[in-house]
Amino acid sequence: MKIDLHTLGPLVALIALVILGAALNSAFLAPANITNVLARSAFIGLIAVGMTFVITAGGLDLSVGSMAAFLAGIAIIAMNAALPGTGENWGTILIGMGVAIMGGVLAGYLNGALITKARIEPFIVTLGTMGIFRSLVTWLADGGTLSLEYGLRTLYRPVYYGGLGWITWPIIAFAIVAVAGEWVMRHSRFGRHVEAIGSNDRVARYSAIDVNRVRLLTYVLLGVLVGLAVVLYVPRLGSASGSTGVLWELEAIAAVIIGGTALKGGRGRVWGTVVGVLIMSLIDNILNLADLVSPYLNGAIQGVIIVLAVVLQREKRTADER
Amino acid sequence: MKRRSLMKSAAVIAVLGFAGAPVFAQDDAKTIIGVSIPSATHGFMGGLNWHAQDSIDRLSAAYPQLEFVLATAGDAAKQVNDIEDMMATRNIDGLVVLPFESEPLTAPVKAVKDAGKFVTVVDRGLSQEGIEDLYVAGDNTAFGRVAGEYFRDNLEDGAKVVVLRGIPTTLDNERVEAFQAALEGSGVEILDMQHGNWNRDDAFAVMQDFLAKYPQIDAVWAADDDMAIGVMEAIAAANRSEEMWVIGGAGMKEIVKRIMDKDPQLPVNVTYPPALISSAIEMTALNFVSGAPMVGRFIIASQLITPENAERFYFPDSPF
């Protein structure tokens, strides 16, 4: 497998951040902190892997944050509703997981169908569904918070906090999805079709690729991964509200772009996306661990590092192409 | 910005649809009171919306001569439109308004006042003084001070605390400054303050980092009950629940319930009641149905909720 120069820029930024963090606070490299950061990254990470496919195929999805909140809401409602019939056991939790994943499939299909069949711009479609999902969860929660019944929560809790030693389930899920995503993008027919469509969809169509079907599938895949993120998110706090998942879509898109995937499509880097996600969550972590700047400036530091990571990558690319 | 306002106005429609906004027939003999509040985008505002609707239902039943028009807005521009519509199409006699932002709402509310209507401003003051007849608000300084005094009185000399702040606003600054002032000279050390944005997930992440950074933490001022829930989850995951207690704020029903049940990790809470909108609506209604003077400033105290008095602050039907 060839090492790609485009991913080196963000990787350099990531390594620099790790060294900076370790220098500023010895607690940074403690296993507990590493677990925290990786597990927290998993939600955005899973979504960002899906987003890599959507963006590579020349699409965009702004609805994922709202979709996550909505799926968390209906999963909690489904589990609470099933509880009297099925009892406090893993069966009930599996129902909730099923609702989240199936909901993700349907929500992704809705986005994809509106984009490919009704031929509406992805930006507009997902802007619309973003508002729809967000207000639906606010409505379901009556403006408040939907909470999972206490006994079920206790049972479900280890899905976020448990795992194999320090490596908790969200980290394992993120790792598996990242490896699988990289393989699909690099070595499967689907991945090659996605890149072909993003580069030039007319040529792809002439090459007998079913462009609409592949595009639709990228949105469904993203929906499934949002559902999976929700399966891991719900046990953490056991609740969902109108403020769940706010701005996740932009974090995911930023991670994808930092990782070297082109926003205009055609070139997808799943490994880069993983690096991008880690950069984003490390910045937060380091700013909290070290009293470097006024907390009012946290957003500015984040902005600078995001832009820097992309600048590093651009320079590498021009050197590569020269 | 466009994206946000679309999101919020969609939420407004949902809230209106759910609450079944009252639609009354026009009747000149009736006194019409307009109520304009922000929509339910987070727990506190959800509670506020619920209490507003609850008061309106109760007052409509008690005083048949009163009529209410409720509008919820996702941003300041929508709220200005709401108020102009109330004036133009419903010819309101009184207005209860919780301004989304002070500056943009000052001129439109002044226009209502200049038309000779009774104006009640709730919680966030207008940028020009003397417009409103009645001002009803919570006490942000007391909110920080009451919490700070509890920390001062219940922690040993040399104890260490961390603070989660809200969204950077003047309201948050007032609370935090009062909290720091109350701790001054007490020997209790504030290790760190970071913004958790009144959000469970953000507070969870910030608290995880505090726990990684500081081996000794004796207490946490989460300053908000949503943040308190995220904080407690992070502490539980680090197996340090025995080491520290947490004080939230605002009186969320789940937290008040746990105080009633004497949870050692949640000894007390400080109120900043979303029901303050009810005080405002009821007093405005009284202005029209009774001769009692209802003009002036009414500041609702921030009280300490303890296991002994928690029952008074418990509203099981409210979403917050």
XYZ file of C-alpha atoms in Angstrom:
642
model
C 0.000 0.000 0.000
C 1.488 3.303 -0.995
C 1.922 6.004 1.630
C 0.042 9.042 0.440
C 1.764 12.410 0.638
C -1.555 14.234 1.010
C -2.110 12.688 4.415
C 1.314 13.732 5.705
C 0.323 17.339 6.433
C -2.447 16.507 8.884
C -0.353 13.683 10.339
C 2.434 16.169 11.089
C -0.129 18.443 12.783
C -1.439 15.497 14.824
C 2.031 14.463 15.981
C 2.856 18.087 16.843
C -0.321 18.289 18.921
C 0.508 15.071 20.789
C 4.014 16.356 21.599
C 2.594 19.724 22.677
C 0.023 18.026 24.896
C 2.581 15.769 26.533
C 4.899 18.712 27.166
C 2.165 20.837 28.735
C 0.684 18.289 31.110
C 1.915 14.895 32.204
C -1.705 13.722 32.603
C -2.102 14.001 28.829
C -0.529 10.638 28.010
C -2.166 8.824 30.947
C -4.254 5.896 29.696
C -7.425 7.383 31.221
C -7.031 10.588 29.224
C -6.244 8.733 25.996
C -9.346 6.586 26.491
C -11.446 9.701 27.112
C -10.246 11.479 24.002
C -10.575 8.472 21.699
C -14.014 7.496 23.013
C -15.256 11.077 22.663
C -13.926 11.177 19.089
C -15.836 8.060 18.162
C -19.214 9.765 17.496
C -17.833 12.387 15.142
C -15.378 9.770 13.844
C -18.052 7.293 12.739
C -20.070 10.064 11.133
C -16.996 11.555 9.462
C -16.079 8.220 7.847
C -19.549 8.135 6.275
C -19.243 11.798 5.366
C -15.976 11.014 3.543
C -17.920 8.826 1.097
C -20.677 11.397 0.608
C -18.217 14.235 -0.015
C -15.985 12.087 -2.244
C -19.001 11.358 -4.438
C -19.520 15.116 -4.788
C -22.293 15.392 -2.205
C -22.741 16.993 1.222
C -24.877 16.240 4.264
C -25.661 19.011 6.742
C -28.343 17.028 8.548
C -26.185 14.501 10.450
C -26.073 16.369 13.789
C -29.838 16.821 13.873
C -30.292 13.283 12.577
C -28.202 11.956 15.477
C -30.347 13.881 17.974
C -33.544 12.618 16.328
C -32.373 8.985 16.178
C -31.271 9.159 19.832
C -34.719 10.530 20.677
C -36.694 7.804 18.889
C -34.376 5.065 20.194
C -34.982 6.238 23.774
C -38.732 6.491 23.209
C -38.781 2.999 21.650
C -36.882 1.447 24.547
C -39.035 3.162 27.179
C -42.169 2.060 25.324
C -40.970 -1.532 24.926
C -39.890 -1.815 28.559
C -43.226 -2.915 30.094
C -43.589 -5.682 27.478
C -40.048 -6.960 27.143
C -38.629 -6.219 30.578
C -35.308 -4.870 31.698
C -32.950 -6.915 29.544
C -30.704 -6.760 26.505
C -33.653 -7.577 24.241
C -35.121 -4.156 24.970
C -31.788 -2.491 24.318
C -31.440 -4.383 21.027
C -34.826 -2.946 20.034
C -33.465 0.532 20.715
C -30.303 -0.208 18.747
C -32.395 -1.556 15.877
C -34.574 1.543 15.867
C -31.482 3.784 15.755
C -29.857 1.862 12.880
C -33.075 1.404 10.889
C -33.949 5.044 11.494
C -30.506 5.916 10.146
C -31.115 3.842 7.018
C -34.466 5.545 6.405
C -33.178 9.046 7.154
C -30.191 8.499 4.856
C -32.472 7.077 2.182
C -34.744 10.117 2.498
C -31.801 12.483 1.952
C -30.395 10.373 -0.885
C -33.707 9.918 -2.654
C -34.512 13.622 -2.554
C -31.067 14.363 -3.984
C -30.878 11.675 -6.687
C -34.535 11.111 -7.591
C -36.026 14.570 -7.021
C -32.753 16.156 -8.218
C -32.481 18.817 -5.541
C -29.097 20.220 -4.495
C -27.635 18.244 -1.555
C -26.992 21.491 0.339
C -30.689 22.452 0.168
C -32.085 18.974 0.843
C -29.956 18.395 3.916
C -30.458 21.974 5.128
C -34.168 21.169 5.056
C -33.891 17.793 6.759
C -31.536 19.338 9.329
C -34.340 21.665 10.416
C -36.900 18.857 10.262
C -34.922 16.401 12.428
C -33.962 19.099 14.931
C -37.499 20.337 15.438
C -38.886 16.797 15.565
C -36.625 15.905 18.496
C -37.477 19.194 20.256
C -41.148 18.406 19.721
C -40.837 14.811 20.908
C -39.062 16.047 24.032
C -41.642 18.834 24.520
C -38.764 21.312 24.563
C -37.092 19.400 27.386
C -35.046 16.220 27.557
C -35.887 12.614 26.709
C -34.365 10.288 29.295
C -33.900 6.554 29.175
C -35.548 4.669 32.025
C -33.064 4.299 34.895
C -32.775 0.490 35.048
C -32.220 0.208 31.304
C -29.582 2.896 31.482
C -27.622 1.016 34.092
C -27.750 -2.090 31.926
C -26.872 -0.216 28.709
C -24.125 1.939 30.278
C -21.168 -0.459 29.672
C -21.624 -0.065 25.905
C -19.999 3.349 26.218
C -17.887 2.939 29.352
C -16.947 -0.750 29.122
C -14.688 -2.593 26.721
C -11.472 -4.588 26.674
C -9.461 -2.954 29.420
C -8.639 0.635 28.496
C -9.963 0.155 24.978
C -13.663 0.880 25.272
C -16.341 -0.200 22.797
C -16.661 3.190 21.053
C -12.924 3.067 20.302
C -13.206 -0.480 18.967
C -16.203 0.439 16.800
C -14.422 3.519 15.452
C -11.286 1.470 14.646
C -13.249 -1.257 12.842
C -15.306 1.246 10.848
C -12.166 3.207 9.925
C -10.326 0.098 8.687
C -13.380 -1.153 6.835
C -14.017 2.306 5.373
C -10.440 2.580 4.139
C -10.677 -0.851 2.536
C -13.997 -0.084 0.851
C -12.729 3.249 -0.459
C -9.421 1.821 -1.771
C -10.192 -1.715 -2.828
C -13.890 -2.200 -3.512
C -15.833 -1.471 -6.663
C -18.170 0.776 -4.662
C -15.247 2.910 -3.483
C -13.858 3.296 -7.000
C -17.309 4.243 -8.314
C -17.646 6.850 -5.549
C -14.337 8.440 -6.551
C -15.197 8.256 -10.247
C -18.541 10.006 -9.724
C -16.932 12.711 -7.604
C -14.265 13.348 -10.248
C -16.648 13.572 -13.182
C -20.139 12.186 -12.968
C -20.785 12.426 -16.700
C -17.789 10.264 -17.539
C -18.841 7.888 -14.781
C -22.308 7.632 -16.319
C -20.815 6.906 -19.761
C -18.727 4.190 -18.097
C -21.973 2.408 -17.184
C -21.811 3.270 -13.499
C -25.281 3.595 -11.971
C -24.506 7.082 -10.655
C -27.777 7.671 -8.826
C -27.674 4.317 -7.088
C -24.103 4.814 -5.856
C -24.883 8.374 -4.689
C -27.997 7.157 -2.872
C -25.948 4.411 -1.220
C -23.410 6.918 0.123
C -26.227 8.730 1.976
C -27.670 5.458 3.274
C -24.184 4.404 4.464
C -23.812 7.738 6.250
C -27.255 7.243 7.826
C -26.247 3.800 9.109
C -23.058 5.221 10.630
C -25.024 8.027 12.288
C -27.277 5.282 13.694
C -24.231 3.407 14.972
C -22.878 6.591 16.567
C -26.245 6.992 18.306
C -26.114 3.390 19.572
C -22.851 4.336 21.315
C -23.988 7.838 22.317
C -27.221 6.979 24.127
C -25.565 4.938 26.932
C -23.212 7.811 27.754
C -25.746 10.245 29.213
C -28.930 8.267 28.631
C -30.698 11.298 27.248
C -31.408 13.321 24.130
C -32.691 16.858 23.720
C -32.877 19.669 21.200
C -29.255 20.524 22.013
C -27.861 17.042 21.271
C -25.441 16.876 18.347
C -25.454 20.606 17.621
C -22.793 21.434 14.994
C -21.674 17.805 14.645
C -22.184 18.144 10.892
C -19.632 20.939 10.669
C -17.134 19.092 12.873
C -17.473 16.017 10.670
C -17.104 18.022 7.465
C -14.065 19.866 8.895
C -12.448 16.549 9.894
C -12.990 15.182 6.381
C -11.421 18.244 4.748
C -8.494 18.410 7.212
C -7.837 14.782 6.293
C -7.241 15.628 2.658
C -10.548 14.722 1.018
C -11.435 17.333 -1.573
C -14.644 19.260 -0.795
C -15.440 19.250 -4.521
C -15.262 15.455 -4.549
C -13.248 12.861 -6.430
C -10.567 12.083 -3.863
C -11.405 10.321 -0.600
C -8.994 9.697 2.286
C -10.570 7.686 5.087
C -7.302 7.515 7.051
C -6.968 11.256 6.680
C -10.468 11.682 8.078
C -9.496 9.659 11.155
C -6.472 11.934 11.644
C -8.717 14.969 11.174
C -11.153 13.756 13.824
C -8.312 13.142 16.278
C -6.870 16.608 15.638
C -10.243 18.197 16.373
C -10.750 16.422 19.675
C -7.110 16.767 20.790
C -7.324 20.550 20.431
C -10.266 20.651 22.860
C -8.529 18.287 25.241
C -5.256 20.224 25.271
C -7.008 23.567 25.732
C -8.793 22.148 28.781
C -5.688 20.506 30.218
C -3.414 23.516 29.842
C -4.309 27.056 30.835
C -2.750 28.480 27.685
C -5.287 31.114 26.763
C -8.508 32.650 28.003
C -11.353 30.173 27.411
C -12.989 32.885 25.307
C -10.281 32.257 22.705
C -10.695 28.446 22.458
C -12.659 28.770 19.220
C -9.962 30.963 17.680
C -7.196 28.467 18.510
C -9.284 25.699 16.968
C -9.809 27.757 13.843
C -6.092 28.498 13.476
C -5.114 24.832 13.848
C -7.756 23.674 11.351
C -6.549 26.165 8.760
C -2.891 25.335 9.489
C -3.491 21.607 9.044
C -5.038 22.256 5.641
C -2.245 24.665 4.659
C 0.395 22.020 5.479
C -1.482 19.591 3.291
C -1.707 22.048 0.376
C 2.043 22.658 0.404
C 2.744 18.953 0.345
C 0.368 18.569 -2.543
C 1.950 21.240 -4.747
C 5.362 19.728 -4.015
C 3.952 16.377 -4.995
C 2.474 17.606 -8.256
C 5.474 19.644 -9.326
C -26.969 32.505 10.221
C -29.564 31.613 7.630
C -29.134 27.979 8.514
C -29.644 28.630 12.210
C -32.731 30.723 11.818
C -34.293 28.107 9.587
C -33.579 25.497 12.201
C -35.069 27.596 14.945
C -38.177 28.693 13.131
C -38.865 25.052 12.395
C -38.622 24.443 16.134
C -41.108 27.256 16.713
C -43.635 25.659 14.432
C -43.210 22.380 16.259
C -43.668 24.021 19.647
C -46.707 25.951 18.537
C -48.197 22.884 16.974
C -47.678 20.845 20.105
C -48.798 23.415 22.636
C -51.869 24.026 20.500
C -51.458 27.793 20.540
C -54.740 29.300 21.584
C -56.687 30.848 18.740
C -59.503 33.017 20.020
C -62.196 34.893 18.205
C -61.747 38.637 18.056
C -63.867 40.340 20.684
C -63.578 44.038 21.440
C -65.015 43.717 24.925
C -62.101 41.542 25.970
C -58.696 42.608 27.160
C -55.983 41.045 25.038
C -52.529 40.329 26.444
C -49.699 39.371 24.091
C -46.951 37.074 25.357
C -43.732 36.896 23.329
C -40.983 34.506 24.457
C -38.036 32.617 22.914
C -38.826 29.131 21.641
C -37.923 25.946 23.509
C -34.411 25.314 22.229
C -32.991 23.979 25.487
C -34.166 22.660 28.836
C -34.625 25.971 30.630
C -36.575 27.554 27.768
C -38.606 24.354 27.426
C -39.622 24.765 31.047
C -40.338 28.441 30.508
C -42.582 27.663 27.540
C -44.435 25.074 29.592
C -44.992 27.465 32.501
C -46.141 30.227 30.129
C -48.731 27.926 28.563
C -49.760 26.634 31.984
C -50.351 30.172 33.346
C -52.255 31.200 30.250
C -54.569 28.194 30.533
C -55.170 28.888 34.197
C -55.778 32.635 33.774
C -58.033 32.176 30.744
C -60.238 29.900 32.831
C -60.177 32.163 35.882
C -60.803 35.457 34.053
C -63.085 35.068 31.041
C -62.625 38.763 30.222
C -58.946 38.139 29.414
C -57.560 36.792 26.163
C -53.969 35.760 25.522
C -51.870 35.612 22.365
C -48.722 33.494 22.746
C -45.885 33.674 20.223
C -42.518 31.953 20.466
C -39.552 33.126 18.415
C -36.295 31.431 17.419
C -34.407 34.691 16.938
C -34.677 38.406 17.604
C -35.917 39.288 14.106
C -38.801 36.825 14.340
C -39.678 38.207 17.773
C -39.860 41.754 16.404
C -42.234 40.518 13.681
C -44.357 38.750 16.295
C -44.739 41.918 18.353
C -45.573 44.033 15.286
C -48.179 41.455 14.265
C -49.712 41.486 17.728
C -50.080 45.272 17.523
C -51.358 45.351 13.953
C -53.742 42.411 13.867
C -54.769 41.711 17.471
C -54.686 45.206 18.942
C -53.275 43.994 22.253
C -53.814 45.923 25.487
C -50.775 44.533 27.271
C -47.501 42.870 26.290
C -45.364 40.424 28.250
C -42.012 40.057 26.524
C -38.840 38.133 27.293
C -36.467 39.806 24.833
C -34.291 37.461 22.828
C -31.635 40.166 22.795
C -31.814 43.577 24.434
C -30.684 45.873 21.608
C -32.883 44.788 18.679
C -36.021 44.549 20.826
C -35.754 47.964 22.491
C -37.262 50.049 19.698
C -40.189 47.711 18.881
C -41.143 47.379 22.558
C -40.896 51.146 22.968
C -43.328 51.531 20.051
C -45.805 49.319 21.926
C -45.379 51.456 25.036
C -45.772 54.682 23.040
C -49.088 53.368 21.732
C -50.276 53.417 25.336
C -50.100 49.717 26.128
C -49.046 48.091 29.395
C -45.588 46.560 28.935
C -43.980 43.869 31.089
C -40.355 42.992 30.371
C -39.066 39.675 31.685
C -35.543 38.626 32.664
C -33.479 40.447 30.053
C -33.644 44.224 30.376
C -34.028 46.558 27.406
C -31.077 48.722 26.504
C -33.009 51.905 27.359
C -34.371 52.451 30.848
C -37.888 53.452 31.780
C -39.806 51.881 28.878
C -41.521 49.074 30.723
C -44.266 49.413 33.332
C -43.247 46.206 35.051
C -39.899 44.411 35.116
C -39.774 40.799 36.323
C -36.412 39.025 36.470
C -34.326 36.426 38.178
C -31.313 37.487 40.192
C -28.086 36.378 38.493
C -25.834 37.933 41.105
C -27.679 36.109 43.875
C -27.545 32.914 41.801
C -23.745 32.993 41.957
C -23.588 34.358 45.491
C -25.920 31.761 47.060
C -23.915 28.950 45.467
C -20.616 30.559 46.503
C -21.801 30.949 50.091
C -22.739 27.293 50.248
C -19.255 26.337 49.039
C -17.665 28.717 51.559
C -19.694 27.355 54.475
C -19.390 23.674 53.651
C -15.804 23.236 52.516
C -12.654 23.101 54.615
C -9.891 25.655 54.322
C -7.704 24.682 51.353
C -10.442 22.752 49.550
C -10.241 22.749 45.757
C -13.145 23.358 43.381
C -13.650 23.547 39.621
C -16.256 25.654 37.835
C -18.168 25.065 34.603
C -19.303 28.231 32.928
C -22.189 28.711 30.523
C -22.230 30.322 27.102
C -20.054 33.464 27.295
C -22.603 36.221 28.064
C -23.008 39.055 30.566
C -25.458 36.851 32.442
C -22.769 34.188 32.889
C -20.201 36.802 33.902
C -22.501 38.219 36.610
C -23.015 34.756 38.075
C -19.345 33.800 38.046
C -18.172 37.136 39.477
C -20.651 36.834 42.346
C -19.521 33.257 42.965
C -15.861 34.304 43.095
C -16.690 37.268 45.355
C -18.491 34.959 47.796
C -15.444 32.688 48.006
C -12.964 35.527 48.469
C -10.843 35.121 51.594
C -12.381 31.751 52.441
C -9.321 29.623 51.650
C -11.315 27.648 49.073
C -9.323 27.534 45.864
C -10.871 27.669 42.386
C -8.602 25.426 40.315
C -10.081 26.070 36.907
C -13.030 27.507 34.983
C -14.045 26.395 31.479
C -17.133 26.879 29.336
C -19.543 23.942 29.217
C -22.099 26.060 27.281
C -25.058 24.882 29.437
C -24.841 21.644 27.448
C -24.614 18.093 28.818
C -22.140 16.782 26.268
C -19.807 19.767 26.465
C -19.881 19.652 30.270
C -19.108 15.914 30.168
C -15.993 16.495 28.049
C -14.774 19.455 30.129
C -15.240 17.525 33.385
C -13.361 14.505 32.000
C -10.452 16.811 31.280
C -10.644 18.426 34.729
C -10.525 14.961 36.281
C -7.499 14.016 34.198
C -5.765 17.260 35.097
C -6.401 17.531 38.847
C -5.808 14.657 41.275
C -7.748 16.482 44.005
C -11.155 18.056 43.447
C -13.487 18.468 46.435
C -16.495 20.079 44.797
C -17.827 21.204 41.423
C -19.958 24.237 40.671
C -21.715 23.143 37.489
C -23.901 26.287 37.580
C -26.675 24.600 35.598
C -28.548 21.342 35.975
C -27.982 20.171 32.410
C -24.245 20.625 32.943
C -24.502 18.948 36.368
C -25.817 15.788 34.697
C -22.892 15.657 32.261
C -20.458 16.379 35.097
C -21.795 13.609 37.354
C -21.580 11.120 34.503
C -17.911 11.996 33.911
C -17.171 11.684 37.645
C -18.920 8.321 37.821
C -16.952 7.040 34.828
C -13.702 7.991 36.595
C -14.903 6.237 39.793
C -14.463 9.405 41.825
C -18.085 9.929 42.923
C -17.101 9.587 46.590
C -14.582 12.408 46.413
C -16.691 15.378 45.421
C -20.166 16.841 45.367
C -21.782 18.854 42.607
C -23.982 21.945 42.720
C -25.989 22.671 39.606
C -28.565 25.383 39.265
C -32.018 26.373 37.960
C -34.011 23.573 39.582
C -34.463 20.855 36.952
C -37.067 18.367 38.151
C -34.772 15.288 38.019
C -32.155 17.078 40.121
C -34.723 18.401 42.609
C -36.049 14.857 42.945
C -32.577 13.599 43.822
C -32.164 16.345 46.412
C -35.506 15.276 47.918
C -34.112 11.741 48.081
C -31.010 13.061 49.892
C -28.451 12.088 47.248
C -25.064 12.740 48.921
C -23.538 13.882 45.644
C -26.183 16.580 45.153
C -26.589 18.272 48.538
C -28.413 21.405 47.355
C -29.397 23.408 44.278
C -29.898 27.112 43.542
C -33.080 28.246 41.822
C -33.392 30.352 38.733
C -36.953 29.348 38.075
C -38.316 29.152 34.538
C -41.654 29.799 36.292
C -40.633 33.467 36.483
C -42.609 33.883 33.254
C -45.710 32.850 35.241
C -45.070 35.623 37.774
C -44.873 38.096 34.905
C -48.034 36.882 33.168
C -50.037 36.693 36.395
C -49.010 40.179 37.502
C -49.818 41.620 34.088
C -53.217 39.938 34.214
C -53.818 41.341 37.724
C -53.095 44.813 36.406
C -56.143 44.488 34.147
C -58.539 42.623 36.430
C -57.816 44.265 39.780
C -56.979 47.688 41.116
C -53.799 46.447 42.737
C -50.768 48.470 41.612
C -48.545 46.303 39.448
C -45.944 48.808 38.321
C -42.274 48.597 39.239
C -39.493 46.036 39.453
C -39.970 42.530 40.781
C -36.744 40.581 41.308
C -37.223 36.899 42.028
C -34.768 35.680 44.614
C -32.397 32.801 43.864
C -33.093 30.392 46.695
C -31.238 27.422 48.030
C -33.092 24.149 47.465
C -32.343 21.755 50.317
C -33.754 18.296 51.039
C -36.101 19.962 53.555
C -37.757 22.416 51.147
C -37.232 20.598 47.821
C -40.875 19.573 47.535
C -41.905 23.209 46.941
C -39.662 23.360 43.871
C -40.688 20.043 42.315
C -42.897 20.252 39.193
C -43.208 16.667 37.898
C -45.311 17.726 34.873
C -42.924 20.348 33.565
C -40.483 19.176 30.881
C -37.648 20.862 32.813
